[in-house]
GROMACS .gro file of C-alpha atoms in nm:
model
  360
    1MET     CA    1  -0.342   0.838   2.991
    2ASN     CA    2  -0.540   0.911   2.673
    3GLU     CA    3  -0.773   0.611   2.637
    4TRP     CA    4  -0.767   0.634   2.257
    5LEU     CA    5  -0.387   0.620   2.245
    6ALA     CA    6  -0.398   0.325   2.485
    7ALA     CA    7  -0.649   0.126   2.279
    8LYS     CA    8  -0.518  -0.211   2.160
    9ASN     CA    9  -0.793  -0.322   1.921
   10ILE     CA   10  -0.928  -0.046   1.698
   11LEU     CA   11  -1.196  -0.068   1.430
   12ALA     CA   12  -1.187   0.187   1.144
   13VAL     CA   13  -1.518   0.211   0.958
   14ARG     CA   14  -1.523   0.330   0.595
   15LEU     CA   15  -1.782   0.154   0.383
   16ASP     CA   16  -1.740   0.349   0.060
   17ASN     CA   17  -1.555   0.321  -0.270
   18ILE     CA   18  -1.188   0.235  -0.318
   19GLY     CA   19  -1.081   0.599  -0.350
   20ASP     CA   20  -1.241   0.682  -0.015
   21VAL     CA   21  -1.030   0.414   0.151
   22ILE     CA   22  -0.713   0.537  -0.022
   23MET     CA   23  -0.784   0.883   0.119
   24LEU     CA   24  -0.810   0.729   0.465
   25GLY     CA   25  -0.437   0.645   0.455
   26PRO     CA   26  -0.297   0.955   0.633
   27ALA     CA   27  -0.539   0.912   0.925
   28LEU     CA   28  -0.464   0.540   0.961
   29ARG     CA   29  -0.091   0.615   0.946
   30ALA     CA   30  -0.130   0.869   1.227
   31VAL     CA   31  -0.314   0.612   1.441
   32LYS     CA   32  -0.045   0.344   1.395
   33GLU     CA   33   0.245   0.584   1.449
   34ASN     CA   34   0.099   0.703   1.779
   35ALA     CA   35  -0.037   0.368   1.894
   36PRO     CA   36   0.198   0.105   1.749
   37GLN     CA   37   0.061  -0.152   1.993
   38ALA     CA   38  -0.286  -0.126   1.844
   39ARG     CA   39  -0.428  -0.378   1.602
   40LEU     CA   40  -0.613  -0.180   1.335
   41THR     CA   41  -0.902  -0.348   1.151
   42LEU     CA   42  -1.082  -0.187   0.859
   43LEU     CA   43  -1.455  -0.242   0.810
   44ALA     CA   44  -1.497  -0.188   0.436
   45SER     CA   45  -1.715  -0.261   0.137
   46THR     CA   46  -1.615  -0.529  -0.111
   47ALA     CA   47  -1.457  -0.265  -0.334
   48GLY     CA   48  -1.293  -0.079  -0.047
   49THR     CA   49  -1.136  -0.401   0.080
   50THR     CA   50  -0.920  -0.421  -0.233
   51ALA     CA   51  -0.734  -0.106  -0.121
   52ALA     CA   52  -0.614  -0.261   0.204
   53PRO     CA   53  -0.295  -0.422   0.060
   54LEU     CA   54  -0.179  -0.075  -0.047
   55LEU     CA   55  -0.210   0.063   0.308
   56PRO     CA   56   0.037  -0.115   0.538
   57TRP     CA   57  -0.112   0.035   0.854
   58ILE     CA   58  -0.412  -0.199   0.826
   59ASN     CA   59  -0.372  -0.529   1.012
   60ASP     CA   60  -0.700  -0.690   0.915
   61VAL     CA   61  -1.015  -0.629   0.710
   62ILE     CA   62  -1.381  -0.712   0.764
   63THR     CA   63  -1.571  -0.696   0.435
   64TRP     CA   64  -1.937  -0.605   0.465
   65ARG     CA   65  -2.217  -0.464   0.256
   66SER     CA   66  -2.406  -0.232   0.487
   67VAL     CA   67  -2.767  -0.129   0.449
   68TRP     CA   68  -2.691   0.230   0.550
   69GLN     CA   69  -2.450   0.268   0.257
   70ASP     CA   70  -2.679   0.108  -0.001
   71VAL     CA   71  -2.708   0.334  -0.307
   72GLY     CA   72  -2.996   0.260  -0.540
   73SER     CA   73  -2.985  -0.121  -0.538
   74ARG     CA   74  -3.244  -0.158  -0.261
   75MET     CA   75  -3.102  -0.435  -0.047
   76THR     CA   76  -3.350  -0.699   0.062
   77PHE     CA   77  -3.522  -0.657   0.397
   78ASP     CA   78  -3.314  -0.879   0.622
   79PRO     CA   79  -3.276  -0.767   0.985
   80ALA     CA   80  -3.094  -1.092   1.066
   81ARG     CA   81  -2.810  -0.980   0.838
   82GLU     CA   82  -2.764  -0.664   1.044
   83ARG     CA   83  -2.775  -0.859   1.369
   84ALA     CA   84  -2.503  -1.084   1.224
   85LEU     CA   85  -2.280  -0.779   1.179
   86ILE     CA   86  -2.335  -0.678   1.541
   87ALA     CA   87  -2.249  -1.032   1.653
   88LEU     CA   88  -1.938  -1.039   1.434
   89LEU     CA   89  -1.808  -0.711   1.575
   90ALA     CA   90  -1.891  -0.817   1.931
   91LYS     CA   91  -1.692  -1.138   1.885
   92ARG     CA   92  -1.383  -0.936   1.786
   93ASN     CA   93  -1.378  -0.744   2.117
   94PHE     CA   94  -1.287  -0.404   1.978
   95ASP     CA   95  -1.221  -0.138   2.239
   96ALA     CA   96  -1.249   0.161   2.004
   97ALA     CA   97  -1.418   0.249   1.674
   98LEU     CA   98  -1.329   0.533   1.439
   99ILE     CA   99  -1.628   0.617   1.218
  100PHE     CA  100  -1.506   0.794   0.903
  101THR     CA  101  -1.764   0.968   0.683
  102SER     CA  102  -1.793   1.227   0.410
  103PHE     CA  103  -1.978   1.553   0.479
  104SER     CA  104  -2.311   1.409   0.357
  105GLN     CA  105  -2.303   1.085   0.558
  106THR     CA  106  -2.411   1.024   0.914
  107PRO     CA  107  -2.181   0.839   1.156
  108HIS     CA  108  -2.467   0.768   1.396
  109THR     CA  109  -2.599   0.451   1.229
  110PRO     CA  110  -2.260   0.270   1.224
  111ALA     CA  111  -2.188   0.411   1.569
  112TYR     CA  112  -2.510   0.254   1.700
  113VAL     CA  113  -2.405  -0.080   1.548
  114CYS     CA  114  -2.072  -0.045   1.730
  115TYR     CA  115  -2.254   0.047   2.052
  116LEU     CA  116  -2.467  -0.267   2.030
  117ALA     CA  117  -2.148  -0.466   1.962
  118GLY     CA  118  -2.009  -0.347   2.294
  119ILE     CA  119  -1.741  -0.109   2.164
  120PRO     CA  120  -1.699   0.151   2.442
  121LEU     CA  121  -1.512   0.421   2.246
  122ARG     CA  122  -1.686   0.549   1.932
  123ALA     CA  123  -1.581   0.867   1.755
  124GLY     CA  124  -1.720   1.038   1.448
  125GLU     CA  125  -1.800   1.375   1.297
  126SER     CA  126  -2.151   1.511   1.252
  127ASN     CA  127  -2.361   1.821   1.306
  128GLU     CA  128  -2.668   1.603   1.361
  129PHE     CA  129  -2.802   1.509   1.701
  130GLY     CA  130  -2.749   1.140   1.765
  131GLY     CA  131  -2.784   1.103   2.138
  132SER     CA  132  -2.504   0.890   2.279
  133THR     CA  133  -2.440   0.671   1.978
  134LEU     CA  134  -2.098   0.838   1.961
  135SER     CA  135  -1.891   0.863   2.277
  136ILE     CA  136  -1.710   1.155   2.109
  137GLN     CA  137  -1.881   1.367   1.845
  138LEU     CA  138  -1.674   1.621   1.656
  139GLN     CA  139  -1.864   1.905   1.490
  140GLY     CA  140  -1.807   2.197   1.262
  141ALA     CA  141  -1.585   2.075   0.978
  142PRO     CA  142  -1.590   2.327   0.691
  143LEU     CA  143  -1.805   2.205   0.402
  144ALA     CA  144  -1.519   2.239   0.154
  145MET     CA  145  -1.256   2.067   0.371
  146HIS     CA  146  -1.051   1.809   0.183
  147GLN     CA  147  -1.159   1.454   0.263
  148SER     CA  148  -0.813   1.352   0.380
  149GLU     CA  149  -0.809   1.650   0.616
  150ARG     CA  150  -1.156   1.562   0.741
  151ASN     CA  151  -1.028   1.215   0.833
  152LEU     CA  152  -0.718   1.361   0.997
  153ARG     CA  153  -0.922   1.618   1.187
  154LEU     CA  154  -1.109   1.339   1.361
  155VAL     CA  155  -0.805   1.140   1.475
  156GLU     CA  156  -0.614   1.454   1.573
  157HIS     CA  157  -0.907   1.557   1.793
  158LEU     CA  158  -0.862   1.226   1.974
  159GLY     CA  159  -0.491   1.288   2.040
  160PHE     CA  160  -0.322   1.117   1.746
  161VAL     CA  161  -0.049   1.335   1.593
  162ALA     CA  162  -0.014   1.336   1.213
  163ARG     CA  163   0.346   1.371   1.097
  164ASP     CA  164   0.265   1.322   0.729
  165ARG     CA  165  -0.059   1.446   0.574
  166THR     CA  166   0.000   1.322   0.218
  167LEU     CA  167  -0.156   1.026   0.040
  168LYS     CA  168   0.073   0.728  -0.004
  169VAL     CA  169   0.029   0.376  -0.135
  170PHE     CA  170   0.290   0.102  -0.110
  171LEU     CA  171   0.378  -0.132  -0.396
  172THR     CA  172   0.576  -0.450  -0.337
  173GLN     CA  173   0.861  -0.562  -0.561
  174ASP     CA  174   0.657  -0.871  -0.648
  175VAL     CA  175   0.379  -0.650  -0.784
  176LEU     CA  176   0.618  -0.421  -0.973
  177ALA     CA  177   0.782  -0.723  -1.133
  178THR     CA  178   0.453  -0.823  -1.303
  179ILE     CA  179   0.407  -0.491  -1.487
  180PRO     CA  180   0.637  -0.541  -1.788
  181SER     CA  181   0.450  -0.855  -1.893
  182LEU     CA  182   0.112  -0.684  -1.844
  183LEU     CA  183   0.224  -0.398  -2.067
  184ARG     CA  184   0.359  -0.636  -2.329
  185ASP     CA  185   0.029  -0.829  -2.324
  186ALA     CA  186  -0.147  -0.497  -2.391
  187HIS     CA  187   0.099  -0.428  -2.676
  188VAL     CA  188   0.252  -0.130  -2.500
  189ALA     CA  189   0.623  -0.079  -2.572
  190ILE     CA  190   0.778  -0.080  -2.225
  191GLU     CA  191   1.083   0.120  -2.334
  192GLN     CA  192   0.864   0.415  -2.440
  193PRO     CA  193   0.647   0.646  -2.224
  194TYR     CA  194   0.273   0.589  -2.213
  195ILE     CA  195  -0.034   0.782  -2.099
  196VAL     CA  196  -0.316   0.612  -1.909
  197VAL     CA  197  -0.667   0.722  -2.007
  198HIS     CA  198  -0.939   0.601  -1.770
  199PRO     CA  199  -1.287   0.700  -1.894
  200GLY     CA  200  -1.495   0.538  -1.620
  201ALA     CA  201  -1.642   0.660  -1.291
  202SER     CA  202  -1.894   0.512  -1.051
  203ALA     CA  203  -2.151   0.785  -1.122
  204LYS     CA  204  -2.261   0.872  -1.476
  205ALA     CA  205  -2.267   1.240  -1.381
  206ARG     CA  206  -1.889   1.228  -1.337
  207ARG     CA  207  -1.807   1.080  -1.678
  208TYR     CA  208  -1.663   1.291  -1.958
  209PRO     CA  209  -1.836   1.160  -2.276
  210ALA     CA  210  -1.683   0.839  -2.412
  211GLU     CA  211  -1.661   0.965  -2.768
  212ARG     CA  212  -1.465   1.269  -2.651
  213PHE     CA  213  -1.229   1.046  -2.453
  214GLY     CA  214  -1.179   0.860  -2.779
  215VAL     CA  215  -1.090   1.180  -2.963
  216VAL     CA  216  -0.849   1.271  -2.680
  217ALA     CA  217  -0.678   0.933  -2.712
  218ASN     CA  218  -0.662   0.963  -3.091
  219LEU     CA  219  -0.508   1.312  -3.076
  220LEU     CA  220  -0.248   1.198  -2.824
  221MET     CA  221  -0.147   0.908  -3.047
  222ARG     CA  222  -0.118   1.142  -3.345
  223HIS     CA  223   0.122   1.346  -3.133
  224GLY     CA  224   0.338   1.038  -3.079
  225TRP     CA  225   0.215   0.912  -2.742
  226GLN     CA  226   0.126   0.555  -2.651
  227VAL     CA  227  -0.221   0.548  -2.497
  228LEU     CA  228  -0.342   0.276  -2.261
  229LEU     CA  229  -0.718   0.269  -2.197
  230THR     CA  230  -0.813   0.112  -1.864
  231GLY     CA  231  -1.135   0.006  -1.699
  232THR     CA  232  -1.316  -0.260  -1.500
  233GLU     CA  233  -1.516  -0.549  -1.644
  234ARG     CA  234  -1.842  -0.361  -1.596
  235GLU     CA  235  -1.694  -0.073  -1.798
  236SER     CA  236  -1.621  -0.291  -2.103
  237GLU     CA  237  -1.897  -0.130  -2.311
  238LEU     CA  238  -1.767   0.214  -2.221
  239LEU     CA  239  -1.412   0.120  -2.323
  240HIS     CA  240  -1.534  -0.026  -2.651
  241GLU     CA  241  -1.709   0.304  -2.723
  242VAL     CA  242  -1.388   0.496  -2.652
  243GLN     CA  243  -1.187   0.255  -2.866
  244ARG     CA  244  -1.434   0.298  -3.152
  245HIS     CA  245  -1.305   0.655  -3.181
  246ALA     CA  246  -0.944   0.553  -3.112
  247PRO     CA  247  -0.899   0.206  -3.266
  248ASP     CA  248  -0.520   0.208  -3.223
  249ALA     CA  249  -0.531   0.274  -2.849
  250ARG     CA  250  -0.421  -0.014  -2.627
  251VAL     CA  251  -0.675  -0.156  -2.384
  252LEU     CA  252  -0.630  -0.316  -2.044
  253LEU     CA  253  -0.964  -0.439  -1.915
  254ALA     CA  254  -0.998  -0.588  -1.566
  255LYS     CA  255  -0.683  -0.801  -1.584
  256THR     CA  256  -0.509  -0.661  -1.279
  257THR     CA  257  -0.532  -0.648  -0.905
  258LEU     CA  258  -0.566  -0.299  -0.757
  259ALA     CA  259  -0.198  -0.310  -0.659
  260GLN     CA  260  -0.102  -0.397  -1.017
  261TYR     CA  261  -0.321  -0.120  -1.150
  262ALA     CA  262  -0.152   0.127  -0.916
  263ALA     CA  263   0.185   0.002  -1.040
  264LEU     CA  264   0.074   0.061  -1.401
  265LEU     CA  265  -0.012   0.418  -1.310
  266ASP     CA  266   0.321   0.450  -1.131
  267GLY     CA  267   0.497   0.384  -1.461
  268ALA     CA  268   0.284   0.624  -1.666
  269ALA     CA  269   0.394   0.965  -1.786
  270LEU     CA  270   0.045   1.105  -1.724
  271VAL     CA  271  -0.305   1.000  -1.618
  272ILE     CA  272  -0.620   1.142  -1.777
  273CYS     CA  273  -0.938   1.052  -1.591
  274ASN     CA  274  -1.260   1.168  -1.431
  275ASP     CA  275  -1.314   1.242  -1.062
  276THR     CA  276  -1.254   0.880  -0.961
  277LEU     CA  277  -1.000   0.632  -0.820
  278PRO     CA  278  -0.707   0.694  -1.064
  279MET     CA  279  -0.707   1.060  -0.957
  280HIS     CA  280  -0.637   0.957  -0.597
  281LEU     CA  281  -0.383   0.693  -0.695
  282ALA     CA  282  -0.201   0.944  -0.917
  283ASP     CA  283  -0.187   1.181  -0.621
  284ALA     CA  284  -0.051   0.910  -0.392
  285LEU     CA  285   0.209   0.806  -0.651
  286ARG     CA  286   0.300   1.163  -0.758
  287ILE     CA  287   0.200   1.099  -1.120
  288PRO     CA  288   0.081   1.407  -1.316
  289ALA     CA  289  -0.292   1.404  -1.388
  290VAL     CA  290  -0.547   1.585  -1.601
  291VAL     CA  291  -0.887   1.540  -1.440
  292LEU     CA  292  -1.223   1.598  -1.605
  293PHE     CA  293  -1.389   1.709  -1.282
  294SER     CA  294  -1.765   1.739  -1.319
  295GLY     CA  295  -1.984   1.975  -1.117
  296THR     CA  296  -2.115   1.705  -0.885
  297ASP     CA  297  -1.883   1.787  -0.593
  298TYR     CA  298  -1.657   2.055  -0.451
  299GLU     CA  299  -1.307   2.023  -0.595
  300GLU     CA  300  -1.171   2.132  -0.258
  301GLN     CA  301  -1.297   1.809  -0.100
  302TRP     CA  302  -1.127   1.568  -0.339
  303HIS     CA  303  -0.859   1.731  -0.556
  304PRO     CA  304  -0.499   1.600  -0.575
  305ARG     CA  305  -0.269   1.780  -0.333
  306SER     CA  306   0.074   1.621  -0.380
  307THR     CA  307   0.110   1.577  -0.753
  308THR     CA  308   0.102   1.813  -1.049
  309ALA     CA  309  -0.257   1.818  -1.167
  310GLN     CA  310  -0.498   2.018  -1.379
  311LEU     CA  311  -0.870   1.999  -1.307
  312LEU     CA  312  -1.101   2.090  -1.597
  313ARG     CA  313  -1.463   2.197  -1.544
  314ARG     CA  314  -1.698   2.449  -1.702
  315PRO     CA  315  -1.869   2.683  -1.449
  316THR     CA  316  -2.241   2.607  -1.418
  317PRO     CA  317  -2.515   2.751  -1.193
  318CYS     CA  318  -2.607   2.400  -1.070
  319TYR     CA  319  -2.260   2.338  -0.918
  320PRO     CA  320  -2.229   2.140  -0.697
  321CYS     CA  321  -2.531   1.923  -0.775
  322PHE     CA  322  -2.432   1.602  -0.587
  323LEU     CA  323  -2.625   1.398  -0.848
  324PHE     CA  324  -2.544   1.049  -0.979
  325GLU     CA  325  -2.696   1.124  -1.320
  326CYS     CA  326  -2.712   1.460  -1.496
  327PRO     CA  327  -3.058   1.554  -1.633
  328ILE     CA  328  -2.928   1.837  -1.856
  329GLY     CA  329  -2.646   1.685  -2.061
  330LEU     CA  330  -2.332   1.750  -1.853
  331PRO     CA  331  -2.267   2.117  -1.939
  332CYS     CA  332  -1.995   2.116  -1.670
  333LEU     CA  333  -1.794   1.875  -1.889
  334ASP     CA  334  -1.852   2.052  -2.219
  335ILE     CA  335  -1.479   2.065  -2.284
  336ALA     CA  336  -1.330   2.017  -2.629
  337PRO     CA  337  -1.091   1.719  -2.663
  338GLU     CA  338  -0.836   1.956  -2.815
  339GLU     CA  339  -0.836   2.155  -2.491
  340VAL     CA  340  -0.783   1.838  -2.286
  341VAL     CA  341  -0.486   1.738  -2.502
  342ALA     CA  342  -0.338   2.088  -2.486
  343GLU     CA  343  -0.361   2.083  -2.106
  344ALA     CA  344  -0.205   1.735  -2.097
  345GLU     CA  345   0.091   1.834  -2.313
  346GLN     CA  346   0.141   2.158  -2.119
  347LEU     CA  347   0.147   1.956  -1.796
  348LEU     CA  348   0.396   1.710  -1.941
  349HIS     CA  349   0.615   1.998  -2.055
  350GLU     CA  350   0.608   2.156  -1.708
  351VAL     CA  351   0.700   1.827  -1.542
  352GLN     CA  352   0.986   1.768  -1.786
  353THR     CA  353   1.117   2.125  -1.743
  354HIS     CA  354   1.106   2.089  -1.365
  355ALA     CA  355   1.286   1.754  -1.379
  356GLU     CA  356   1.559   1.900  -1.600
  357GLY     CA  357   1.595   2.193  -1.361
  358GLN     CA  358   1.641   1.953  -1.071
  359LEU     CA  359   1.935   1.791  -1.254
  360LEU     CA  360   2.121   2.120  -1.304
   0.00000   0.00000   0.00000
């Protein structure tokens, strides 16, 4: 019998941002559908952990900040912390580990941690030589392969069959019931459609300029739309800058759980955002989206696949740059707010026309 399909205690490793965990959903679903007896535990970052309630295939979560995923903050030198992770994983007696990575990450470091923790089955994808840190190493994924497909490619290689390749998130009735009051608190009329504008992104190089987001919001309101600006607490300054150019826009700042935020998007007519979490949630919820997609990454790796979406980017010779900050003023996002609004309204018109056609 396939030892992966027979595994009863599986660790899935994805120590990235929330959107990366959301895009793990189809692979985790395939694992649980083929091995319903397995207990599936996610090893995630603090941010990634918040996505777990939206993915019902996850039984448990271990939250950890790993030194090999540290970006820029320079974690303190503390080997004892890393030994504590090995001890924690060893105590859980996992019999298999799925190491999920993007094209630029190595699975060999987390695989070695899992090896030291006594996990006999360890699978990941890499073109690097890593000795026997992985018990199964998959190679050769196309550079421009969509991240969800990259995740699925790994589990399918191990024998798990994927019956559904689309992103999905699950919202409980309890969560949905809290949305009307959240909208009312933000002074959004719940009986009228609204557009969510999310100007933030984890990397500065992926952010359409705040003042232009403000002009977009202002133009939409002039055209009769309710606009709800959203962001996290650390993005408060950014939202204030957007609101300075759109003082009548409604603001919802860090007052929701991730599930509630997803439910807010689920009720929106349209989402306008950068290449960041709301793009993936809109895809999972089938909400139309206009995405200001900078030249940092290949669109093919991250773009929405199941919803109606328009990605906007100016061609530049530096694409893709893979930078966190742009040294030349974001020419890839030199897009007039009027163009963004025109694309948004065209998308809304197409969705409405399609919906009316479905009723005939």
